[in-house]
């Protein structure tokens, strides 16, 4: 009822944030600009930067070491030198040619894309239902979904393996098939939760307006709610694509024995054998495998941050 | 266009009544304002008509059709939300066309209707913009446009001006009135601002605690408030409501009510109520002065011409003509004697 302007809806705020890459307007630190506190401000800023730099270093050094190792020879890689004495791209050539790297790459792209697509659709649909539709058992069902987050992969290994080896009712053997992998990754509880939280932040007025405009549930979801959930969808795209791309565990379980279906992590693992590891090749293959994710991250980064923060969950 | 009827309509939220036994007949083409403080049930009454809330009891009719169980989109009403609720990802054109497309209106007709609405509201150049590229006033117009293109039987407006600044609010108030008169569409308008209610409504329904307090034209409510609440709510500055004996207005079981603008300084009319009061604060308004007085410990407000300036601490005599005096029962708060 107050006459002041309403707060900017989180959706718009997130979009603005994504576009401009700026911090939304809000009360700044209280000490800012207060005379006599410049010294304290300076010290605080310095401490912040030192801590941030230390943390960055912690992440950067191993990464740099990986790049450096990929440019070394195998004997050199056994040492602790940070920089290669004679950098060469030999390991990259080896990595690509030794195994069917192209095939692994395509497999990874295919599986990550399909799984991401399903997650975007089903998590947003389910998240919308959990956030807005009233149906009996909604809360219990939601807690069940959240509960699945507490079950580790290792615990699901045997039941999933059995289920895929002889699928209930149809008796299909889905082991070694793309379908099997896609099926068990159709929708993640984290994504469902993220979407639900995001939909909860969108004012109900939009839906009510859509209702009066004659849109049914599905149309409201598709035409009104989904376009407003861009940041959350971007977050899911990154998290799921990256998760599937890096997944080693389930491809190992499902595709073991059929090298044509290997994904990149399984391919990279082949540079390790029982008695030795070809570190330069392994590292160069890893670096190559990172590139698509890196590109995806750069593209979606701003949306991703806006999505994660406005959904009130931490990545 | 159609009349709208509420018949003994009630709405309970978890056992708490938001609206109780509302009886209201709104004529075809009438502009009615539901007004009252926060939580009085005015928005709930509107939302029940829109189909966004179910009625717990009673019937709501649009024309001669009972709409209790009719889906919102099939009620043929259009609503303007307080937040406007414009779809942020759609252009103004698509915001206006969305509802028509859902109704499967032919493309050409959609285009014609959208352009006509844009012309009526003078927003032709805004049609390709998105809501966030518009100012508050422009967004408000788009929200109105979205209601107009539907050519509905009734407009429902839920505090549509509360997000505008004071100047724009006055301007838009007049625009909405002009628009309603031009289209002649039945309009139910919800506000908490009694000035808006007084200036816009053909009739005003004052609500409190889910109950309809009084229904009437602005003049009726101003001159003949039915109870203490309406007396105090309608009119700005608000009516003085004091124990009747304090101003020699009647017995102790009565509350005397008189409007600040009906008080005069000095002895005034011979048959008027005459009493002394002390001036506490004077607000100079240019043409008038608003004097905050105290008699005993009871605060009073007088709106007086500026010719005779009052100062803080003055003791003065004031008069209220008897025909401007309202008397209410102290217990039931209902009127026993209305002003002239």
Coordinates of C-alpha atoms in Angstrom, one line a residue, chain A residues 48-199:
Chain A
X48 CA 40.4 -9.0 1.3
X49 CA 42.7 -8.8 -1.7
X50 CA 45.5 -10.8 0.0
X51 CA 43.0 -13.6 1.0
X52 CA 41.5 -13.6 -2.5
X53 CA 44.9 -13.8 -4.1
X54 CA 45.9 -16.7 -1.8
X55 CA 42.8 -18.6 -2.7
X56 CA 43.3 -17.9 -6.4
X57 CA 46.8 -19.2 -6.2
X58 CA 45.7 -22.3 -4.5
X59 CA 43.5 -23.1 -7.5
X60 CA 45.8 -21.7 -10.2
X61 CA 49.0 -23.6 -9.3
X62 CA 47.7 -27.1 -9.9
X63 CA 46.0 -25.9 -13.1
X64 CA 49.2 -24.3 -14.3
X65 CA 51.1 -27.4 -13.4
X66 CA 48.7 -29.4 -15.5
X67 CA 49.4 -27.2 -18.5
X68 CA 53.1 -27.3 -17.9
X69 CA 53.1 -31.1 -17.6
X70 CA 51.2 -31.4 -20.9
X71 CA 54.1 -29.6 -22.5
X72 CA 56.8 -31.9 -20.9
X73 CA 58.3 -35.2 -21.8
X74 CA 57.5 -38.2 -19.6
X75 CA 60.9 -38.3 -17.7
X76 CA 60.6 -34.6 -17.2
X77 CA 57.1 -34.9 -15.9
X78 CA 58.3 -37.1 -13.1
X79 CA 60.3 -34.1 -11.6
X80 CA 59.0 -31.2 -9.7
X81 CA 59.9 -28.4 -12.1
X82 CA 57.1 -26.0 -12.7
X83 CA 58.2 -25.0 -16.2
X84 CA 59.2 -27.5 -18.9
X85 CA 62.8 -27.3 -20.1
X86 CA 61.9 -27.9 -23.7
X87 CA 58.1 -27.3 -24.2
X88 CA 56.6 -29.3 -27.0
X89 CA 53.1 -30.2 -28.2
X90 CA 54.1 -33.8 -28.8
X91 CA 51.9 -35.0 -26.0
X92 CA 48.9 -33.3 -27.5
X93 CA 49.5 -35.1 -30.8
X94 CA 49.9 -38.4 -29.0
X95 CA 46.7 -37.8 -26.9
X96 CA 44.6 -37.2 -30.0
X97 CA 46.1 -40.1 -32.1
X98 CA 46.7 -42.9 -29.6
X99 CA 43.1 -43.5 -28.8
X100 CA 39.9 -42.6 -30.6
X101 CA 39.8 -39.2 -29.1
X102 CA 37.3 -37.8 -31.7
X103 CA 34.8 -40.5 -30.9
X104 CA 35.1 -39.9 -27.2
X105 CA 34.6 -36.3 -27.7
X106 CA 31.5 -36.8 -29.8
X107 CA 30.1 -39.3 -27.2
X108 CA 30.7 -36.7 -24.5
X109 CA 29.0 -33.9 -26.5
X110 CA 26.0 -36.1 -27.3
X111 CA 25.5 -37.4 -23.8
X112 CA 26.1 -34.0 -22.1
X113 CA 23.7 -32.3 -24.5
X114 CA 20.9 -34.8 -24.2
X115 CA 21.1 -35.0 -20.5
X116 CA 21.3 -31.2 -20.2
X117 CA 18.2 -30.9 -22.4
X118 CA 16.2 -33.4 -20.4
X119 CA 17.3 -31.7 -17.1
X120 CA 16.3 -28.3 -18.4
X121 CA 12.9 -29.5 -19.4
X122 CA 12.0 -31.8 -16.6
X123 CA 13.6 -29.8 -13.7
X124 CA 11.8 -26.6 -14.8
X125 CA 8.5 -28.5 -15.3
X126 CA 8.9 -30.2 -11.9
X127 CA 10.2 -27.1 -10.2
X128 CA 7.3 -25.1 -11.4
X129 CA 4.9 -27.7 -10.1
X130 CA 6.6 -27.9 -6.7
X131 CA 6.7 -24.1 -6.5
X132 CA 3.2 -23.2 -7.7
X133 CA 0.7 -26.0 -8.2
X134 CA -1.2 -27.3 -5.2
X135 CA -1.6 -31.1 -5.2
X136 CA -1.9 -33.6 -2.4
X137 CA 1.4 -34.9 -1.1
X138 CA 3.4 -32.0 -2.6
X139 CA 5.5 -31.4 0.4
X140 CA 6.2 -35.1 1.1
X141 CA 7.1 -35.6 -2.6
X142 CA 9.5 -32.7 -2.5
X143 CA 11.2 -33.9 0.6
X144 CA 11.6 -37.3 -1.1
X145 CA 13.2 -35.6 -4.1
X146 CA 15.6 -33.7 -1.8
X147 CA 16.2 -36.9 0.1
X148 CA 17.7 -38.5 -2.9
X149 CA 20.6 -36.0 -2.6
X150 CA 21.7 -37.8 0.5
X151 CA 22.2 -41.1 -1.3
X152 CA 25.7 -41.5 -2.6
X153 CA 26.4 -42.9 -6.1
X154 CA 28.2 -45.9 -4.7
X155 CA 25.1 -46.9 -2.8
X156 CA 23.0 -46.8 -6.0
X157 CA 25.6 -48.7 -8.0
X158 CA 24.3 -52.2 -7.6
X159 CA 20.5 -51.5 -7.9
X160 CA 21.1 -49.3 -10.9
X161 CA 23.3 -51.9 -12.5
X162 CA 20.7 -54.6 -11.9
X163 CA 17.9 -52.4 -13.2
X164 CA 19.8 -51.5 -16.4
X165 CA 20.8 -55.1 -17.0
X166 CA 17.2 -56.2 -17.0
X167 CA 14.8 -53.3 -17.1
X168 CA 11.6 -53.8 -15.2
X169 CA 8.6 -55.0 -17.2
X170 CA 10.2 -54.6 -20.6
X171 CA 13.2 -56.7 -19.7
X172 CA 15.5 -54.6 -21.9
X173 CA 19.2 -54.8 -21.3
X174 CA 20.3 -51.2 -21.2
X175 CA 23.8 -51.8 -20.0
X176 CA 26.3 -50.4 -22.6
X177 CA 23.6 -48.3 -24.2
X178 CA 23.3 -44.5 -24.4
X179 CA 19.7 -44.8 -23.3
X180 CA 20.7 -46.5 -20.1
X181 CA 23.0 -43.6 -19.2
X182 CA 20.5 -40.9 -20.2
X183 CA 17.7 -42.7 -18.3
X184 CA 19.5 -42.6 -14.9
X185 CA 20.4 -38.9 -15.5
X186 CA 17.1 -37.6 -16.7
X187 CA 16.6 -35.1 -14.0
X188 CA 18.8 -34.2 -11.0
X189 CA 17.3 -33.3 -7.6
X190 CA 19.6 -30.3 -7.3
X191 CA 18.3 -28.9 -10.5
X192 CA 14.7 -29.5 -9.5
X193 CA 15.4 -27.7 -6.2
X194 CA 17.2 -24.8 -7.9
X195 CA 14.3 -24.3 -10.3
X196 CA 11.7 -24.5 -7.6
X197 CA 13.5 -21.9 -5.5
X198 CA 13.8 -19.7 -8.5
X199 CA 10.2 -19.9 -9.5

